[in-house]
mmCIF file of C-alpha atoms in Angstrom:
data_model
loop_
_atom_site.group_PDB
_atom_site.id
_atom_site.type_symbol
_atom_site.label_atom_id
_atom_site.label_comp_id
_atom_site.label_asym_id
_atom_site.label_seq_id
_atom_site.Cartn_x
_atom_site.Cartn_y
_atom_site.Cartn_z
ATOM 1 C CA UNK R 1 -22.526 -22.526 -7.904
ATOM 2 C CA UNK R 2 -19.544 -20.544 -8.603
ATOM 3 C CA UNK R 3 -21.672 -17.754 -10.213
ATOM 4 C CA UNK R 4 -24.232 -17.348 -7.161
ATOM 5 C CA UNK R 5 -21.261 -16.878 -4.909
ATOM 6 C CA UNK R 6 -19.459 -14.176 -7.203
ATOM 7 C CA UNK R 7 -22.655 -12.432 -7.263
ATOM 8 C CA UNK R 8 -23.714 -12.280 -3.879
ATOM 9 C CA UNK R 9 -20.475 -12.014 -2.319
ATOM 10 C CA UNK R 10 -18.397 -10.139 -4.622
ATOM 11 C CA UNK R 11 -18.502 -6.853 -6.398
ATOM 12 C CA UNK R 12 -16.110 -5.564 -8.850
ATOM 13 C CA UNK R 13 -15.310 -1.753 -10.354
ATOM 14 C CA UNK R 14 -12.751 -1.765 -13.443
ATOM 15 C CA UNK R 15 -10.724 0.615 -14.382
ATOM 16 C CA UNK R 16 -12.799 1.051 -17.871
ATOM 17 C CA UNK R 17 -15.969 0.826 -15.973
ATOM 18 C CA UNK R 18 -17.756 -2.214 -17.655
ATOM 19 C CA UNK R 19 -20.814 -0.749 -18.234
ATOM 20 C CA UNK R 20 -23.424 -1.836 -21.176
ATOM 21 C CA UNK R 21 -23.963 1.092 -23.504
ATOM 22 C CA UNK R 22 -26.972 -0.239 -25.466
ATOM 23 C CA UNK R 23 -28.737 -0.203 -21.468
ATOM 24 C CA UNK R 24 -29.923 2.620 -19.503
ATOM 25 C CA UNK R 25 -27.915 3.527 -16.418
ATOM 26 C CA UNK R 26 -30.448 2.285 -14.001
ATOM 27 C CA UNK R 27 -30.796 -0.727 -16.126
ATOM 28 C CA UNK R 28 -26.321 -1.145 -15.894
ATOM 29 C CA UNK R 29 -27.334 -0.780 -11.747
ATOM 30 C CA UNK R 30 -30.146 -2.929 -11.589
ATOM 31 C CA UNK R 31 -28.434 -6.272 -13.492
ATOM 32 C CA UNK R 32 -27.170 -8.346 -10.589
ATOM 33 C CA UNK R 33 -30.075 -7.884 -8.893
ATOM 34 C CA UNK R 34 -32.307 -8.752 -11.980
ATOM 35 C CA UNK R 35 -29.562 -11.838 -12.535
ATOM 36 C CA UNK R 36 -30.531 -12.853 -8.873
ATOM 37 C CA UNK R 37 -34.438 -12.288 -9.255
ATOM 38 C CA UNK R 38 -34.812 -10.127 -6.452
ATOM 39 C CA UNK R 39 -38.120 -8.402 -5.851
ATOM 40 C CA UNK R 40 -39.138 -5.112 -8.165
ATOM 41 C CA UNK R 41 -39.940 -3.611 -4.897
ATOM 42 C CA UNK R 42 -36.392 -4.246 -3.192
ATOM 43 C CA UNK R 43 -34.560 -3.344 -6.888
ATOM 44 C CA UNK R 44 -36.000 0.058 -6.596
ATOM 45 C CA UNK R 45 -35.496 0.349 -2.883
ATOM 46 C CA UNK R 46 -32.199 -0.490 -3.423
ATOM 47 C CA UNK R 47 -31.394 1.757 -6.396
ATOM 48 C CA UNK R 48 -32.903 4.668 -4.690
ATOM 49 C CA UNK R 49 -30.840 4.275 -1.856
ATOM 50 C CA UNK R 50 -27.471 3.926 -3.865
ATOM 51 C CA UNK R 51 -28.294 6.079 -5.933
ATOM 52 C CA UNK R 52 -28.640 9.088 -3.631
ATOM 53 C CA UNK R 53 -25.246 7.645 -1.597
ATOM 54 C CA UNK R 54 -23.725 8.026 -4.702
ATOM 55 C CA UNK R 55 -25.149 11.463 -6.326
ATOM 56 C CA UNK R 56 -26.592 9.931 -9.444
ATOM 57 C CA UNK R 57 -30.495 10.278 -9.230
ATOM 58 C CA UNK R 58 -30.106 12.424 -12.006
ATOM 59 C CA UNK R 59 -28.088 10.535 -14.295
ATOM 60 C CA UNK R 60 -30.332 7.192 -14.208
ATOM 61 C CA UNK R 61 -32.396 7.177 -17.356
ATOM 62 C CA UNK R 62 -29.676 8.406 -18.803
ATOM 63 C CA UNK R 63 -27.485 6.267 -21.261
ATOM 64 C CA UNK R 64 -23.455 5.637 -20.504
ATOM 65 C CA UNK R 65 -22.688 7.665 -24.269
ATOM 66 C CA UNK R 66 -24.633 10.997 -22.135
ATOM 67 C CA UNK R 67 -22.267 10.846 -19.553
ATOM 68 C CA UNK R 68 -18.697 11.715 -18.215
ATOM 69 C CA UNK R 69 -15.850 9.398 -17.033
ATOM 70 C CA UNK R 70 -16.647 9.892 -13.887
ATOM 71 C CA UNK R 71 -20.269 9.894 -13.377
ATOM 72 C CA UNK R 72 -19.576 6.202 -15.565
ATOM 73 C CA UNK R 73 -17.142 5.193 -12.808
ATOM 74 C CA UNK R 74 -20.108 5.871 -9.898
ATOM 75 C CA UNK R 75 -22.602 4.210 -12.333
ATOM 76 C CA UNK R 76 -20.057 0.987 -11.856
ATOM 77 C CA UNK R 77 -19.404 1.586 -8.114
ATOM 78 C CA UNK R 78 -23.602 1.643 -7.481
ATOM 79 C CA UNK R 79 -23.797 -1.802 -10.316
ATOM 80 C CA UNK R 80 -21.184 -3.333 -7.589
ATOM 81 C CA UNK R 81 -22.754 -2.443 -4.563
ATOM 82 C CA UNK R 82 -26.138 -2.531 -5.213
ATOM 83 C CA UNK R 83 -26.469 -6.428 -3.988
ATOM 84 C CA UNK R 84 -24.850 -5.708 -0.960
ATOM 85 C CA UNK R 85 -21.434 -7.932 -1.403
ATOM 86 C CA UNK R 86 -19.396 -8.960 1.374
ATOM 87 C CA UNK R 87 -16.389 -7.587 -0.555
ATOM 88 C CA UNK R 88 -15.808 -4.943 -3.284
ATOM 89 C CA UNK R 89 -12.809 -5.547 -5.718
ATOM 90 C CA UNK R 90 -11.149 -2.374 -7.600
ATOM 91 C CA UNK R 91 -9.107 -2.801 -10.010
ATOM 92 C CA UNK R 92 -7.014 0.592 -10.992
ATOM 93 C CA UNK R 93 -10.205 2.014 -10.420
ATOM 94 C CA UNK R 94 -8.674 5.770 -11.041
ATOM 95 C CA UNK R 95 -7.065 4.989 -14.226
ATOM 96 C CA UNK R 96 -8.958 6.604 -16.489
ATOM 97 C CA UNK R 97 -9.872 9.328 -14.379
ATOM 98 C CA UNK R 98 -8.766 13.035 -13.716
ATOM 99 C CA UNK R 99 -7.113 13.859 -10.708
ATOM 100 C CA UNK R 100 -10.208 15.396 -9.154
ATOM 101 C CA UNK R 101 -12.540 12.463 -9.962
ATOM 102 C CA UNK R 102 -9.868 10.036 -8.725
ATOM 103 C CA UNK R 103 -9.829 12.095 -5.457
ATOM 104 C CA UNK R 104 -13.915 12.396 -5.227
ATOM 105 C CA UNK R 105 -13.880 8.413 -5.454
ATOM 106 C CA UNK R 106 -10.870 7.374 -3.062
ATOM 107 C CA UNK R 107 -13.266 9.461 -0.784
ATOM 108 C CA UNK R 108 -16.210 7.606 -1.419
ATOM 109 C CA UNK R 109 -13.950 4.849 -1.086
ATOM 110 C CA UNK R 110 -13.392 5.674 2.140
ATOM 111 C CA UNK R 111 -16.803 6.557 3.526
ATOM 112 C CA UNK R 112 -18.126 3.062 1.960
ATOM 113 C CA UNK R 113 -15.404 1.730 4.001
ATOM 114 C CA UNK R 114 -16.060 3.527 7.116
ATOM 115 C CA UNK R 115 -19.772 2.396 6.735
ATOM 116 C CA UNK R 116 -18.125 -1.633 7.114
ATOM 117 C CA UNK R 117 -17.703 -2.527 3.204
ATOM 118 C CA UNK R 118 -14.313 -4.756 2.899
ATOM 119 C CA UNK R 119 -12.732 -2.736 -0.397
ATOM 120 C CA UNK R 120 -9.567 -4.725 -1.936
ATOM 121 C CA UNK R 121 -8.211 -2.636 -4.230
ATOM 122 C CA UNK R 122 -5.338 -2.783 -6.674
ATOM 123 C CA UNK R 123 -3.424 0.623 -7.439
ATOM 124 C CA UNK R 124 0.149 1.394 -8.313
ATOM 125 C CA UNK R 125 -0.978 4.960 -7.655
ATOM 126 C CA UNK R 126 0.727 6.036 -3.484
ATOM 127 C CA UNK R 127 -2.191 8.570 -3.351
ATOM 128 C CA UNK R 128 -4.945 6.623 -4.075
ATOM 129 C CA UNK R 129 -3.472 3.987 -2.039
ATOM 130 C CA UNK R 130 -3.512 6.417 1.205
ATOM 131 C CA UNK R 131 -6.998 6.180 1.606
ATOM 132 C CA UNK R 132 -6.784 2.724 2.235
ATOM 133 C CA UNK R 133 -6.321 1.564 6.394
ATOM 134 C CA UNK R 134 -3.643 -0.890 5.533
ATOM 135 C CA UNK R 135 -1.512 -1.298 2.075
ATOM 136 C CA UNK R 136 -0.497 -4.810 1.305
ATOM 137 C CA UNK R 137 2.564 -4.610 -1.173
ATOM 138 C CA UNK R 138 2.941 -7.776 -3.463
ATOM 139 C CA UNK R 139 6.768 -7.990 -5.413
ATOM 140 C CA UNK R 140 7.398 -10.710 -8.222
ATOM 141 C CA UNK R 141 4.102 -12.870 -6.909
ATOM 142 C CA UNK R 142 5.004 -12.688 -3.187
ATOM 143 C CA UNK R 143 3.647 -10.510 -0.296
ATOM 144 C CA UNK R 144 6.775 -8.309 0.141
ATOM 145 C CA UNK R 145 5.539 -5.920 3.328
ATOM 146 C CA UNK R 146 2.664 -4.361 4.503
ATOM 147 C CA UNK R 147 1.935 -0.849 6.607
ATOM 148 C CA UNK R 148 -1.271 -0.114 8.235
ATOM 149 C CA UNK R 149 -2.308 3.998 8.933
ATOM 150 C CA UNK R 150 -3.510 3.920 12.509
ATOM 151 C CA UNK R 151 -4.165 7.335 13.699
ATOM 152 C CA UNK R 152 -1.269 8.592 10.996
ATOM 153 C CA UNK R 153 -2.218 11.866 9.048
ATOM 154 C CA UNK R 154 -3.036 11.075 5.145
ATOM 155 C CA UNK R 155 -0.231 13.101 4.106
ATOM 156 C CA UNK R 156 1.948 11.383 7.047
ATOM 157 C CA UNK R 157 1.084 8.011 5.415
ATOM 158 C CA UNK R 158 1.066 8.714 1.947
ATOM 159 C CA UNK R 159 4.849 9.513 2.641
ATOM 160 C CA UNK R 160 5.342 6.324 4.186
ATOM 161 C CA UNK R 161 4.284 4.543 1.322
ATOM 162 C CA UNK R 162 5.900 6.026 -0.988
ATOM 163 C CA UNK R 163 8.868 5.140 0.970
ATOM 164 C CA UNK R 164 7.993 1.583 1.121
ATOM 165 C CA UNK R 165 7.613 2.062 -2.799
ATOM 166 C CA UNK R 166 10.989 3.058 -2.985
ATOM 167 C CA UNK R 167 13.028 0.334 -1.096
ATOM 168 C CA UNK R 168 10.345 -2.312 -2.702
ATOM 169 C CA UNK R 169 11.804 -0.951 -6.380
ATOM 170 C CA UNK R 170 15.715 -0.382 -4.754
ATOM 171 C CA UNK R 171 15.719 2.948 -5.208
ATOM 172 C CA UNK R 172 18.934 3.701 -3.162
ATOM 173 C CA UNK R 173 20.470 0.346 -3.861
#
């Protein structure tokens, strides 16, 4: 049903990371594969893998309490793309982040992407958003324009939509 198809196609990161303190990190990875009954041997495969992509092997017997905002955030990202989903949903994931954490993800953001992982995120932030290849921009329900990077420098683009920002909110009106 609905739940199979959430789980196996869909992975989500929250901006307040969602992760079970009373369970071990690796245990907070490992649940939607446990929830699908995958194979102990494919779990650990799995988490090993992530788990290096992501620079946490050190932090997995470790509980969420032991660690820092960040290293919770990566903990989330690895719980959403440990079952391999078709897409990855963000949700402000930088908002309770530092500026150097938020940077450190939007560029593993951005290598996950490069590596073919669809990544819909939601951000009102114009940096975070220039990591993305193309920036949908949604006013009062509608899709209100959209700008894709192309070849375009970050700092090039990042400019651009912070333009579009501004005539989307009539500044200048």
């Amino acid at each position: 049903g609905i739940a199979r198809f959430r789980r196996e196609m869909m992975g989500f990161v929250f901006q307040d990371f969602n992760v079970l303190n009373t369970m071990s990190n690796k245990d907070n990875i490992l649940m939607p594969l446990v929830l699908a009954n995958e194979r102990p041997k494919i779990m650990q495969k799995r988490l090993m893998e992530i788990s290096e992509q992501l620079g946490i092997e050190d932090l997995l017997e470790k509980y969420p309490s032991e660690i820092s905002g960040g290293q919770k955030q990566r903990i989330a990202i690895a719980r959403a793309l440990i079952a391999r989903p078709k897409l990855l949903l963000a949700d402000e994931p930088t908002g309770a982040l530092d500026s150097k954490t938020s940077k450190n993800l939007m560029c593993l953001f951005r290598k996950i992407n490069q590596k073919h992982q669809t990544i819909l995120m939601v951000t009102h932030s114009n940096i975070d958003a220039s990591y993305a290849n193309r920036v949908i921009f949604i006013k009062d329900g509608r899709l209100y324009h959209e700008i894709y990077r192309g070849e375009e420098s970050q700092t090039d683009y990042q400019k651009r939509i912070a333009d579009s920002l501004a005539i989307l909110n009539g500044v200048g009106d």
